[in-house]
mmCIF file of C-alpha atoms in Angstrom:
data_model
loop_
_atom_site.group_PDB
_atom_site.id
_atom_site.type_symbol
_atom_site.label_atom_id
_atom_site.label_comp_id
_atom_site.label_asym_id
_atom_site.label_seq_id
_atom_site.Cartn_x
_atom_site.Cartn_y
_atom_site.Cartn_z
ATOM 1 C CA UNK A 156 0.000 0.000 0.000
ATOM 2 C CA UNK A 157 1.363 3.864 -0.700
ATOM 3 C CA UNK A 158 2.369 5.410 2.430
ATOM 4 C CA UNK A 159 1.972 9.037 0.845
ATOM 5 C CA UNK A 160 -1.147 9.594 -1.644
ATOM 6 C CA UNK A 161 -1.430 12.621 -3.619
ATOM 7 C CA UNK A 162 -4.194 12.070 -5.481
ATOM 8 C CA UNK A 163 -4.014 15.564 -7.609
ATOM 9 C CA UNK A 164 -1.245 15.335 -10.332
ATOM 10 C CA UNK A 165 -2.007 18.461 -11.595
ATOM 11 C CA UNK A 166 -3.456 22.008 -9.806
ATOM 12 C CA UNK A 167 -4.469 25.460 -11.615
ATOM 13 C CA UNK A 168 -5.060 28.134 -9.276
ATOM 14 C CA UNK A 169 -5.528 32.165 -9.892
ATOM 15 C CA UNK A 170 -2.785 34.415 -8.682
ATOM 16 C CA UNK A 171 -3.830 35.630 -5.408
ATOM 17 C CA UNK A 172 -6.555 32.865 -4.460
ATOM 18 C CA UNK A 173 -5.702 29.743 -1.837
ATOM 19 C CA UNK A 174 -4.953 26.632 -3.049
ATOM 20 C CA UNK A 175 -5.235 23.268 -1.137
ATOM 21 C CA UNK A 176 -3.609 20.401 -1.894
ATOM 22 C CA UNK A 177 -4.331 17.475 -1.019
ATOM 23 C CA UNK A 178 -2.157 14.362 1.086
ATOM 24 C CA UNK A 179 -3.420 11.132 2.480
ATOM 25 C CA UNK A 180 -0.680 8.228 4.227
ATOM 26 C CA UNK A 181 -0.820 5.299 6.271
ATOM 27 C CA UNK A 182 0.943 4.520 9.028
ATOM 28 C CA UNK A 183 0.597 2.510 12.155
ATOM 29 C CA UNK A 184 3.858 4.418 13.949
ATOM 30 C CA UNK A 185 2.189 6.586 16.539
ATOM 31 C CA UNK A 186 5.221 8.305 16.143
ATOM 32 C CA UNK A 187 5.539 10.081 12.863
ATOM 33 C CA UNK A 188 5.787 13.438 11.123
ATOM 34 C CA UNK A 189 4.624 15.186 7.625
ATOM 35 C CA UNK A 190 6.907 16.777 5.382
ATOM 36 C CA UNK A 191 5.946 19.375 2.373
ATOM 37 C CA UNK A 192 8.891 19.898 -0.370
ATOM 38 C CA UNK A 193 8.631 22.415 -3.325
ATOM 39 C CA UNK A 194 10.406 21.371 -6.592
ATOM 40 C CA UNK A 195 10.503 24.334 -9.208
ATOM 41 C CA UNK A 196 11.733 23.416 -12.790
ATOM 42 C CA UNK A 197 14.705 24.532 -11.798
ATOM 43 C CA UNK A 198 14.889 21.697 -9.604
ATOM 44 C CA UNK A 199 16.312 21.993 -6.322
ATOM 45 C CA UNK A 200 14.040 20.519 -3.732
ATOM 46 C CA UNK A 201 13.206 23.051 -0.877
ATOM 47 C CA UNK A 202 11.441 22.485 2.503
ATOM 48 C CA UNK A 203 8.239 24.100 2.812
ATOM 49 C CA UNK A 204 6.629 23.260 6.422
ATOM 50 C CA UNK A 205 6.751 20.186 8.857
ATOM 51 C CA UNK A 206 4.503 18.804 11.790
ATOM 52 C CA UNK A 207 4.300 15.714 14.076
ATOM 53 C CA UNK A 208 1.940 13.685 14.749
ATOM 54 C CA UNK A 209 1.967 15.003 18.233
ATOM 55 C CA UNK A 210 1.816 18.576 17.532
ATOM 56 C CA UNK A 211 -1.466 20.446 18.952
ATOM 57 C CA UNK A 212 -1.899 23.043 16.361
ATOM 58 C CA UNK A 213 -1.327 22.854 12.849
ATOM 59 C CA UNK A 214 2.146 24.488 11.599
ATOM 60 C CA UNK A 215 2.345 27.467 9.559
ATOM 61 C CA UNK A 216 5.349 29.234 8.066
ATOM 62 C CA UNK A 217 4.197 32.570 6.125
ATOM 63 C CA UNK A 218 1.860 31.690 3.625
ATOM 64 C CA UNK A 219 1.912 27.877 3.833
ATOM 65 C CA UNK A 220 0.061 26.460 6.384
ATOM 66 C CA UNK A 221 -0.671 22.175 6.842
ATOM 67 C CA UNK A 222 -3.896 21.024 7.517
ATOM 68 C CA UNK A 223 -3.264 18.038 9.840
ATOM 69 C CA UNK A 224 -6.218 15.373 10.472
ATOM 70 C CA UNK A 225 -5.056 12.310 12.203
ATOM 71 C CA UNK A 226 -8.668 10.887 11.972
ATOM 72 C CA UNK A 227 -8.459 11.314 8.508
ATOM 73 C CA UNK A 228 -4.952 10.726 8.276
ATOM 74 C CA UNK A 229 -4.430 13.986 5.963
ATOM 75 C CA UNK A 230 -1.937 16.441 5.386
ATOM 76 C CA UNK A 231 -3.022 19.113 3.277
ATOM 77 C CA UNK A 232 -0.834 21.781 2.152
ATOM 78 C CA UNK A 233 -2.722 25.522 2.435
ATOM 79 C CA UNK A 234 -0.922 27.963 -0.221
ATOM 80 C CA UNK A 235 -2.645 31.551 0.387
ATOM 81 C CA UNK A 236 -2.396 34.451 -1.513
ATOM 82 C CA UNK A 237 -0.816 32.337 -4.676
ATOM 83 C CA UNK A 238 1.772 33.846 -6.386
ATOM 84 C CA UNK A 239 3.320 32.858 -10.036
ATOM 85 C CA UNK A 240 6.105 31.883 -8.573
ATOM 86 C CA UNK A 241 4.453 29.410 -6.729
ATOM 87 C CA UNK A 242 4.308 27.369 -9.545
ATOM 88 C CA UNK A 243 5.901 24.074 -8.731
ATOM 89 C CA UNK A 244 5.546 20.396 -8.059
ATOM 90 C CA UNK A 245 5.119 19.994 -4.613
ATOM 91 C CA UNK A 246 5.477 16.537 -2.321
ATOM 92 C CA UNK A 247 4.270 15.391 0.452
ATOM 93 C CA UNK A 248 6.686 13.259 2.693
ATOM 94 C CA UNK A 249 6.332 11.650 5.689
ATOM 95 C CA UNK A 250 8.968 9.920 8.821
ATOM 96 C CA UNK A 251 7.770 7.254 10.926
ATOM 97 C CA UNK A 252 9.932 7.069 13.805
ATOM 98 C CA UNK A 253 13.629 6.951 13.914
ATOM 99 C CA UNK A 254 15.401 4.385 11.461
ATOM 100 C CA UNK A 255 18.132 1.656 13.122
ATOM 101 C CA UNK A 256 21.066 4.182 12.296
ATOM 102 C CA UNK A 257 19.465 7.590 14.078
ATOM 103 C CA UNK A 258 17.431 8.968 11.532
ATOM 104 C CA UNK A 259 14.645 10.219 9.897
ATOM 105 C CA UNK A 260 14.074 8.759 6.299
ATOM 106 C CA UNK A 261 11.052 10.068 4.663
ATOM 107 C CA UNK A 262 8.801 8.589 2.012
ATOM 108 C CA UNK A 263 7.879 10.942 -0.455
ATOM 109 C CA UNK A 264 4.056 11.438 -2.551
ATOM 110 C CA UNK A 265 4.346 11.369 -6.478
ATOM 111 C CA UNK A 266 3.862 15.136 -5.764
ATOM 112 C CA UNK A 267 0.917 17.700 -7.334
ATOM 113 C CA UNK A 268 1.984 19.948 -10.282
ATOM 114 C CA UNK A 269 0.418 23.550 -9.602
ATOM 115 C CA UNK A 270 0.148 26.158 -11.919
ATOM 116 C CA UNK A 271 -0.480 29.776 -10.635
ATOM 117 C CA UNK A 272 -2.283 31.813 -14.191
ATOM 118 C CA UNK A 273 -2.230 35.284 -13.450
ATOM 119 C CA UNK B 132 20.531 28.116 -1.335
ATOM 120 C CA UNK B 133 20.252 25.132 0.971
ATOM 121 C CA UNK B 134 24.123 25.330 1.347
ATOM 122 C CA UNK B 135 24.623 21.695 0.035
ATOM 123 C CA UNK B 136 26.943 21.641 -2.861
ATOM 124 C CA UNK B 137 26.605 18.779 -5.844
ATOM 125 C CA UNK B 138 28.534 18.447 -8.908
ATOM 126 C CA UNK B 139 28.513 17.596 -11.603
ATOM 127 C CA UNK B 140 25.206 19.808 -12.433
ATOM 128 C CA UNK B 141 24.760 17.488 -15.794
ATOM 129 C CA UNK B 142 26.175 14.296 -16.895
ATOM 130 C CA UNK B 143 25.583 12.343 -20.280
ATOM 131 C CA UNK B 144 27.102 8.878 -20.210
ATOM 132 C CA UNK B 145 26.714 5.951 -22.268
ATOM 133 C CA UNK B 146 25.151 2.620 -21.135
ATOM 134 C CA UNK B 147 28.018 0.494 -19.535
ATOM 135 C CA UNK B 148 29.707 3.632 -18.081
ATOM 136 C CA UNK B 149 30.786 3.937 -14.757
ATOM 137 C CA UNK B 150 30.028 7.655 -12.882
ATOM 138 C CA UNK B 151 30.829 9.199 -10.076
ATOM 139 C CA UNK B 152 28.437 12.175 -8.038
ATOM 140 C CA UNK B 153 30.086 14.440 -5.590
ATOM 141 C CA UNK B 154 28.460 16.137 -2.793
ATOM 142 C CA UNK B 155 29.147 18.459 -0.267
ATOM 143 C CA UNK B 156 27.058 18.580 3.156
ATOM 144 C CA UNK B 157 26.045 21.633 4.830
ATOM 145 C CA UNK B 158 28.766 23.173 7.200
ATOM 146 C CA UNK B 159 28.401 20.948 10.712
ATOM 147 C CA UNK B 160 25.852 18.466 9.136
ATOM 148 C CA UNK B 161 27.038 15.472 9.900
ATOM 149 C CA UNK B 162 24.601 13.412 8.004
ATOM 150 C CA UNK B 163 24.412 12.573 4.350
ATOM 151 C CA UNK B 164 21.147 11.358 2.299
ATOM 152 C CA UNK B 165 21.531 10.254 -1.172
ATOM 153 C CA UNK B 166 18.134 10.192 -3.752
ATOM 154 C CA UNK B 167 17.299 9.269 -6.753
ATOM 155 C CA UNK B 168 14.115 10.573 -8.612
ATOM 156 C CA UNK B 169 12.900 9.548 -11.654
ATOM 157 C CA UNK B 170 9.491 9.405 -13.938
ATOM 158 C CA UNK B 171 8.695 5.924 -12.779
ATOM 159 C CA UNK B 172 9.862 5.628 -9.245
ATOM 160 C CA UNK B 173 9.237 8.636 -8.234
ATOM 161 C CA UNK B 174 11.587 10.022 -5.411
ATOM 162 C CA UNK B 175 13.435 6.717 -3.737
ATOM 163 C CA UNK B 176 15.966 7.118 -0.931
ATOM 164 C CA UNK B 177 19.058 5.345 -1.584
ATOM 165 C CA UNK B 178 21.619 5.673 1.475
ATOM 166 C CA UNK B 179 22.540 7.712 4.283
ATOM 167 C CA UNK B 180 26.194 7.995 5.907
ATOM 168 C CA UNK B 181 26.724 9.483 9.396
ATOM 169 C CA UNK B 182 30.204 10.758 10.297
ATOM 170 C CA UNK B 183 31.487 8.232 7.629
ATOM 171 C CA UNK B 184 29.556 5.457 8.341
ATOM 172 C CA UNK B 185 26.679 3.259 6.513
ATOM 173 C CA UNK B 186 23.460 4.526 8.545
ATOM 174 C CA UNK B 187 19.983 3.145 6.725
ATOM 175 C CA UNK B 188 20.068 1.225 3.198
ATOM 176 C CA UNK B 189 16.913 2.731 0.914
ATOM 177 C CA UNK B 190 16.604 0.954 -3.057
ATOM 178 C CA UNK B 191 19.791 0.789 -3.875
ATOM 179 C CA UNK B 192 21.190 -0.836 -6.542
ATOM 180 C CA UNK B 193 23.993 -3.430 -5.758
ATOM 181 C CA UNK B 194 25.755 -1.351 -8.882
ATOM 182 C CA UNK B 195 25.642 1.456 -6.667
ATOM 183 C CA UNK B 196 27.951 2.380 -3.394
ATOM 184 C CA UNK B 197 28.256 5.568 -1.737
ATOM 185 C CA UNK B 198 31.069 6.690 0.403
ATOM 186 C CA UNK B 199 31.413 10.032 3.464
ATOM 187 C CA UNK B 200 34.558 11.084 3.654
ATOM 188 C CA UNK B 201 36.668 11.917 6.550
ATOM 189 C CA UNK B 202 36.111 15.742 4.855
ATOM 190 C CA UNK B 203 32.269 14.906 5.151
ATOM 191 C CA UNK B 204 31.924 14.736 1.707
ATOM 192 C CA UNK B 205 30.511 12.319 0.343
ATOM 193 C CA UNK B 206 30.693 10.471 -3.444
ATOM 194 C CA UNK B 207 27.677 8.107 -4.906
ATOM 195 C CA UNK B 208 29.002 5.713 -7.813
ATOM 196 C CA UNK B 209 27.089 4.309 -10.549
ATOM 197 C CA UNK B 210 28.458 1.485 -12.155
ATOM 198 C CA UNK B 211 27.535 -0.578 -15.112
ATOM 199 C CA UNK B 212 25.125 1.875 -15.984
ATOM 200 C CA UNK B 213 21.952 1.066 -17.889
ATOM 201 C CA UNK B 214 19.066 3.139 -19.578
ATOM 202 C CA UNK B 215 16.803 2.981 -16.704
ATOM 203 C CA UNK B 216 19.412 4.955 -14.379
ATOM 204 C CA UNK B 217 18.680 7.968 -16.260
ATOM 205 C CA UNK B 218 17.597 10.498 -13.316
ATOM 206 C CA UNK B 219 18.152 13.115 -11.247
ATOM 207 C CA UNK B 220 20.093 12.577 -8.162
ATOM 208 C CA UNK B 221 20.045 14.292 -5.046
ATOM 209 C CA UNK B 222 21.868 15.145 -2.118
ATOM 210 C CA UNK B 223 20.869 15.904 1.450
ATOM 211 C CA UNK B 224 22.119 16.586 4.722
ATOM 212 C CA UNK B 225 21.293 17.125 8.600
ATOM 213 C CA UNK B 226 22.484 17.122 12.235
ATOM 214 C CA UNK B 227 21.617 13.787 13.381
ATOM 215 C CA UNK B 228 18.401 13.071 14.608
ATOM 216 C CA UNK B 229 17.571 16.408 12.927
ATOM 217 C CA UNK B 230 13.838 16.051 11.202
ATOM 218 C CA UNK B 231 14.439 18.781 8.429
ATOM 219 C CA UNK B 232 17.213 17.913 5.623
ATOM 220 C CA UNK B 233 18.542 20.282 2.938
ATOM 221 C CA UNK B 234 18.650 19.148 -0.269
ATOM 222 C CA UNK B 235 21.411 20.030 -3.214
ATOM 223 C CA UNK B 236 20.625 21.331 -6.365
ATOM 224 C CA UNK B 237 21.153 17.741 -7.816
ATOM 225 C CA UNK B 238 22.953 16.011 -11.072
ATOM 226 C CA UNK B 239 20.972 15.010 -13.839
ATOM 227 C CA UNK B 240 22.023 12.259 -15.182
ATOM 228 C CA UNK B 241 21.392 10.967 -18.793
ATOM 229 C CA UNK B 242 22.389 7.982 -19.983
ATOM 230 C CA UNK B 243 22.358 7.128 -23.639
#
């Protein structure tokens, strides 16, 4: 079974509006935490926000904010205010605990294309 | 910038060609992640080293082997190559035990 579902390969959203995408996984870890990476076409993989599964409130960093449902076991990623150069894949990862040598080692989504029209 | 360094940027090989990735963590990460993502697969972890040593195993290829060096560097190397290991690689590091990593700007690789 996929650990990380992203069910929306592709996203068009209008410059200025909020966009939601969407992130389901599966896990039995109580222990675990949810990951959101931004790829432009340039490439480079950058970290866009992180929360645990035992954080109270769900994380924000400027205009991204994650919509965490354990019942649901969700993860949605909350862009407001889109700008064009949000445009971007963007994945969903998650961690489940620490692996044998210390770490964190995340699975990543197949990731939603977005596309910000202006 | 992430401050993790990768080179080459490109590489075009042919199939049966033998490569080798560089990377350079972030100054005091310890920790170094190697990726590969691709059409297909998608984005696979292949192999972490800690301070030099073999941490976690991911999909990786018995053709493959990484290496940190005492420098914290660290060098992934692709052997025998075939069509299929056309991707781009990536590199990322972190403190140990440290949930966020930092990613390079990666090598595309082609093979032909």
């Amino acid at each position: 079974a996929q650990k990380i579902t992203q069910t929306q390969p592709g996203m068009f959203v209008q410059e200025k509006e909020a966009v939601t995408l969407d992130c389901t996984y599966d896990t039995s870890d109580p222990s675990y935490g949810l990951f959101w990476y931004k790829q432009p076409s340039s490439g480079e993989m950058i970290f866009l926000i992180y929360q645990g599964s035992y954080d109270q409130q769900n994380a924000t960093e400027g205009r991204y904010s994650l919509n965490f449902q354990k019942a649901r076991k969700s993860a949605n990623l909350v862009i407001s205010a889109s700008q064009l150069g949000d445009s971007a894949m963007y994945f969903c990862a998650m961690r489940e605990g620490l692996s044998s040598g210390g770490s964190y080692i995340p699975t990543f989504g197949r990731g939603t294309s977005l596309i910000v029209h202006p | 910038d992430s401050g993790v360094t990768q080179t080459p940027k490109h590489l075009i090989t042919a199939t049966g060609q033998r490569v080798t990735l560089r990377c350079s963590p972030r100054s005091g990460d310890l920790s170094v992640y190697w990726y590969q993502q691709s059409l297909d697969q998608g984005l696979q972890f292949l192999i972490q080293y800690y301070n030099g040593e073999e941490r976690a195993k991911g999909n990786i290829l018995e053709r493959f082997s990484a290496q940190q060096f005492p420098d914290l560097h660290s060098e992934l190397n692709l052997s025998s190559l075939e069509l299929g290991d056309s991707a781009l690689y990536f590199c990322a590091s972190s403190a140990l035990g440290q949930i966020k990593q930092f990613f390079g700007p990666g090598t595309r690789l082609t093979v032909l």
